[in-house]
CSV table of C-alpha atoms in Angstrom, one decimal:
chain,number,residue,atom,x,y,z
A,284,GLU,CA,65.8,11.3,-32.8
A,285,ILE,CA,65.4,10.7,-36.7
A,286,LEU,CA,64.9,7.2,-38.1
A,287,PHE,CA,65.7,7.4,-41.7
A,288,ILE,CA,64.5,4.8,-44.0
A,289,HIS,CA,65.5,5.0,-47.2
A,290,GLY,CA,65.9,2.2,-49.9
A,291,LYS,CA,69.7,2.3,-49.1
A,292,ASN,CA,71.4,1.8,-45.9
A,293,ASN,CA,73.8,4.5,-46.5
A,294,ILE,CA,72.6,8.3,-46.0
A,295,THR,CA,74.8,10.8,-47.8
A,296,ASP,CA,76.6,13.8,-46.2
A,297,GLN,CA,74.1,16.1,-47.9
A,298,GLN,CA,71.0,14.3,-46.3
A,299,LYS,CA,72.8,14.2,-42.8
A,300,SER,CA,73.2,17.9,-43.1
A,301,ILE,CA,69.6,18.6,-43.8
A,302,LEU,CA,68.3,16.5,-41.0
A,303,ALA,CA,71.1,17.7,-38.5
A,304,ASP,CA,68.7,20.8,-37.7
A,305,PHE,CA,65.7,18.2,-37.0
A,306,GLY,CA,67.9,15.8,-34.7
A,307,GLU,CA,70.3,13.0,-34.8
A,308,VAL,CA,70.0,10.4,-37.4
A,309,LYS,CA,69.9,7.0,-35.8
A,310,SER,CA,69.6,3.3,-37.2
A,311,HIS,CA,66.6,2.5,-34.7
A,312,VAL,CA,64.4,4.6,-32.3
A,313,LYS,CA,62.0,3.8,-29.5
A,314,HIS,CA,58.5,4.8,-30.1
A,315,LEU,CA,55.7,4.0,-27.4
A,316,GLY,CA,58.1,1.1,-25.8
A,317,ILE,CA,58.0,-0.4,-29.4
A,318,ILE,CA,61.6,-0.2,-31.6
A,319,LEU,CA,61.4,1.1,-35.0
A,320,SER,CA,64.1,0.5,-37.8
A,321,GLN,CA,64.5,-0.1,-41.6
A,322,ASP,CA,65.8,-3.5,-40.5
A,323,TYR,CA,62.6,-5.5,-39.4
A,324,ILE,CA,64.1,-8.4,-38.0
A,325,ALA,CA,66.8,-6.4,-35.8
A,326,ALA,CA,63.6,-4.1,-34.5
A,327,ARG,CA,61.5,-7.0,-34.0
A,328,GLN,CA,64.8,-8.4,-31.7
A,329,LEU,CA,65.3,-5.4,-29.7
A,330,THR,CA,61.7,-5.0,-28.9
A,331,TYR,CA,61.0,-8.7,-28.0
A,332,LYS,CA,64.1,-8.3,-25.4
A,333,ALA,CA,62.8,-5.0,-24.0
A,334,GLY,CA,59.4,-6.7,-23.3
A,335,GLN,CA,61.0,-10.0,-21.7
A,336,ALA,CA,63.5,-7.6,-19.6
A,337,ALA,CA,60.1,-5.7,-18.6
A,338,ILE,CA,58.6,-9.3,-17.7
A,339,THR,CA,61.4,-10.8,-15.8
A,340,LYS,CA,61.7,-7.6,-13.6
A,341,LEU,CA,57.7,-7.8,-12.5
A,342,MET,CA,57.7,-11.4,-12.5
A,343,THR,CA,60.4,-11.4,-9.7
A,344,ARG,CA,58.4,-8.9,-8.0
A,345,VAL,CA,55.4,-10.9,-8.0
A,346,SER,CA,57.2,-13.9,-7.1
A,347,ALA,CA,58.7,-12.3,-4.0
A,348,GLY,CA,55.9,-10.1,-3.2
A,349,ILE,CA,52.7,-12.5,-3.3
A,350,SER,CA,52.8,-16.1,-1.0
A,351,SER,CA,52.9,-19.4,-2.8
A,352,ALA,CA,49.7,-20.4,-1.0
A,353,ASN,CA,47.6,-17.5,-2.7
A,354,LEU,CA,48.0,-19.0,-6.0
A,355,LEU,CA,44.9,-17.2,-7.6
A,356,LEU,CA,46.2,-13.7,-6.9
A,357,LYS,CA,49.7,-14.7,-8.4
A,358,ALA,CA,47.5,-16.3,-11.4
A,359,GLN,CA,45.9,-12.7,-11.6
A,360,ALA,CA,49.1,-10.8,-11.8
A,361,VAL,CA,51.1,-12.9,-13.9
A,362,ASN,CA,48.0,-12.9,-16.3
A,363,PHE,CA,47.8,-8.9,-16.2
A,364,ILE,CA,51.6,-8.5,-16.8
A,365,ILE,CA,51.8,-11.0,-19.8
A,366,GLY,CA,48.8,-9.8,-21.5
A,367,ALA,CA,49.6,-6.1,-21.0
A,368,ILE,CA,53.2,-6.3,-22.5
A,369,ASN,CA,52.1,-8.9,-24.8
A,370,ASN,CA,49.3,-6.5,-26.4
A,371,HIS,CA,51.6,-3.9,-26.6
A,372,GLY,CA,54.7,-5.4,-28.6
A,373,MET,CA,52.7,-8.5,-29.9
A,374,ARG,CA,50.5,-6.2,-32.2
A,375,VAL,CA,53.3,-4.9,-34.1
A,376,TYR,CA,55.8,-8.0,-34.2
A,377,PRO,CA,54.3,-11.6,-33.8
A,378,PRO,CA,56.0,-13.9,-31.6
A,379,THR,CA,57.9,-17.0,-32.7
A,380,ASP,CA,57.3,-20.3,-31.2
A,381,LYS,CA,60.5,-20.2,-29.4
A,382,GLU,CA,59.8,-17.0,-27.8
A,383,ILE,CA,56.1,-18.4,-26.9
A,384,ASP,CA,57.8,-21.5,-25.0
A,385,HIS,CA,60.1,-18.9,-23.2
A,386,GLN,CA,57.0,-16.9,-21.9
A,387,TRP,CA,55.5,-20.0,-20.8
A,388,LYS,CA,58.4,-21.0,-19.0
A,389,THR,CA,58.7,-17.6,-17.4
A,390,MET,CA,54.9,-17.8,-16.3
A,391,ARG,CA,55.6,-21.1,-14.8
A,392,LYS,CA,58.8,-20.3,-13.0
A,393,THR,CA,56.7,-17.1,-11.4
A,394,LEU,CA,53.7,-19.2,-10.4
A,395,TRP,CA,55.3,-22.2,-8.8
A,396,THR,CA,58.5,-20.9,-7.4
A,397,SER,CA,58.7,-20.0,-3.8
A,398,ASN,CA,61.4,-18.5,-1.2
A,399,PHE,CA,61.5,-20.0,2.4
A,400,ALA,CA,64.5,-19.2,4.7
A,401,ARG,CA,66.0,-18.2,1.6
A,402,LYS,CA,65.9,-21.3,0.0
A,403,GLU,CA,64.2,-21.4,-3.4
A,404,SER,CA,62.2,-24.2,-4.4
A,405,ALA,CA,60.0,-25.0,-8.0
A,406,ARG,CA,57.5,-27.3,-9.1
A,407,HIS,CA,58.6,-28.2,-12.7
A,408,LYS,CA,56.0,-30.3,-14.3
A,409,ILE,CA,53.0,-28.0,-15.0
A,410,SER,CA,50.2,-28.9,-17.3
A,411,GLN,CA,49.5,-26.1,-19.5
A,412,ASP,CA,46.1,-27.5,-20.5
A,413,LYS,CA,45.3,-27.5,-16.6
A,414,VAL,CA,46.2,-23.9,-15.8
A,415,THR,CA,44.5,-22.2,-18.6
A,416,ARG,CA,41.2,-24.0,-17.8
A,417,THR,CA,38.5,-22.0,-16.1
A,418,LEU,CA,38.3,-22.1,-12.4
A,419,GLU,CA,35.0,-24.0,-12.5
A,420,ASN,CA,36.9,-27.0,-14.2
A,421,GLY,CA,39.8,-26.8,-11.9
A,422,GLY,CA,42.0,-24.3,-13.4
A,423,LEU,CA,43.7,-20.9,-12.9
A,424,LEU,CA,42.2,-19.2,-16.1
A,425,MET,CA,45.4,-18.4,-17.2
A,426,ALA,CA,45.6,-17.2,-20.9
A,427,HIS,CA,48.3,-18.8,-22.6
A,428,PRO,CA,50.9,-16.7,-24.4
A,429,ARG,CA,49.9,-17.9,-27.7
A,430,GLN,CA,46.5,-16.8,-27.2
A,431,SER,CA,47.6,-13.5,-25.9
A,432,ALA,CA,49.9,-13.2,-29.1
A,433,THR,CA,46.6,-14.2,-31.2
A,434,MET,CA,44.2,-11.8,-29.4
A,435,SER,CA,47.1,-8.6,-29.7
A,436,LEU,CA,46.9,-9.9,-33.4
A,437,LEU,CA,43.4,-9.7,-34.1
A,438,SER,CA,42.8,-6.2,-32.3
A,439,SER,CA,45.2,-4.7,-34.7
A,440,LEU,CA,43.5,-6.1,-37.5
A,441,ALA,CA,40.2,-4.6,-36.1
A,442,GLY,CA,41.7,-1.4,-35.6
A,443,ILE,CA,43.0,-1.3,-39.1
A,444,PHE,CA,39.2,-2.1,-40.6
A,445,GLN,CA,37.4,0.1,-38.5
A,446,HIS,CA,40.0,2.8,-40.1
A,447,CYS,CA,39.5,1.3,-43.4
A,448,TRP,CA,35.4,1.8,-42.5
A,449,LYS,CA,35.7,5.3,-41.5
A,450,PHE,CA,38.5,6.7,-44.1
A,451,THR,CA,37.0,5.4,-47.6
A,452,THR,CA,40.1,6.6,-49.4
A,453,CYS,CA,42.3,4.0,-47.5
A,454,THR,CA,44.6,1.9,-49.6
A,455,LEU,CA,43.6,-1.5,-48.0
A,456,ASN,CA,39.8,-0.8,-49.3
A,457,ILE,CA,41.0,-0.8,-52.9
A,458,LEU,CA,42.9,-4.1,-52.0
A,459,GLU,CA,40.0,-5.6,-50.1
A,460,ASN,CA,37.4,-5.1,-52.8
A,461,PRO,CA,37.8,-3.3,-56.2
A,462,LEU,CA,34.1,-3.5,-56.9
A,463,ARG,CA,33.0,-1.6,-54.3
A,464,PRO,CA,31.1,1.8,-54.8
A,465,LYS,CA,33.9,4.6,-55.1
A,466,TRP,CA,36.5,2.2,-55.8
A,467,ALA,CA,37.9,4.4,-59.0
A,468,GLU,CA,37.9,7.6,-56.6
A,469,ARG,CA,40.1,5.7,-54.0
A,470,LEU,CA,42.6,4.9,-56.8
A,471,PHE,CA,42.5,8.1,-58.1
A,472,VAL,CA,43.7,9.1,-54.6
A,473,ILE,CA,46.4,6.7,-54.7
A,474,ASN,CA,47.8,7.5,-57.9
A,475,GLY,CA,47.6,10.9,-56.9
């Protein structure tokens, strides 16, 4: 698969023939669970939908496999699943408020839905504030999806700063502080 990122949306026949030796040119590709595309909005939506499909599939298993009486175990499983998928997808594409609300509803449904004699029952009014409290304060120590999104974004930023610290010719070093030593060398690298 080849993702062709170019200023124009159309690819010429000559470019197609050159790239045909390397693979098929596609409008978007999946790399490590993240959709990459020239169209940011489409890639973001496809990545979110794939993450939500994985969350829904796993939450169904948690809801069916762990008894409602063992709420702490359910909370740990939900925290792990939401955190893992969010840390993977949200570090590239930050979520909207609507997506965060949808994740909270998925978490709530998983925690407070039980099946008994093939009948599903659910509790609908759950306080987000109480659920995210520590165990000592009567909560379940749940990470709210907004907190999860923020932490994934901060970890990405930390990785970028670590890269800039390690590699002095990083472009972001020039943008961050032009008065640092060796700024002229970095600028020379950028200008070629």
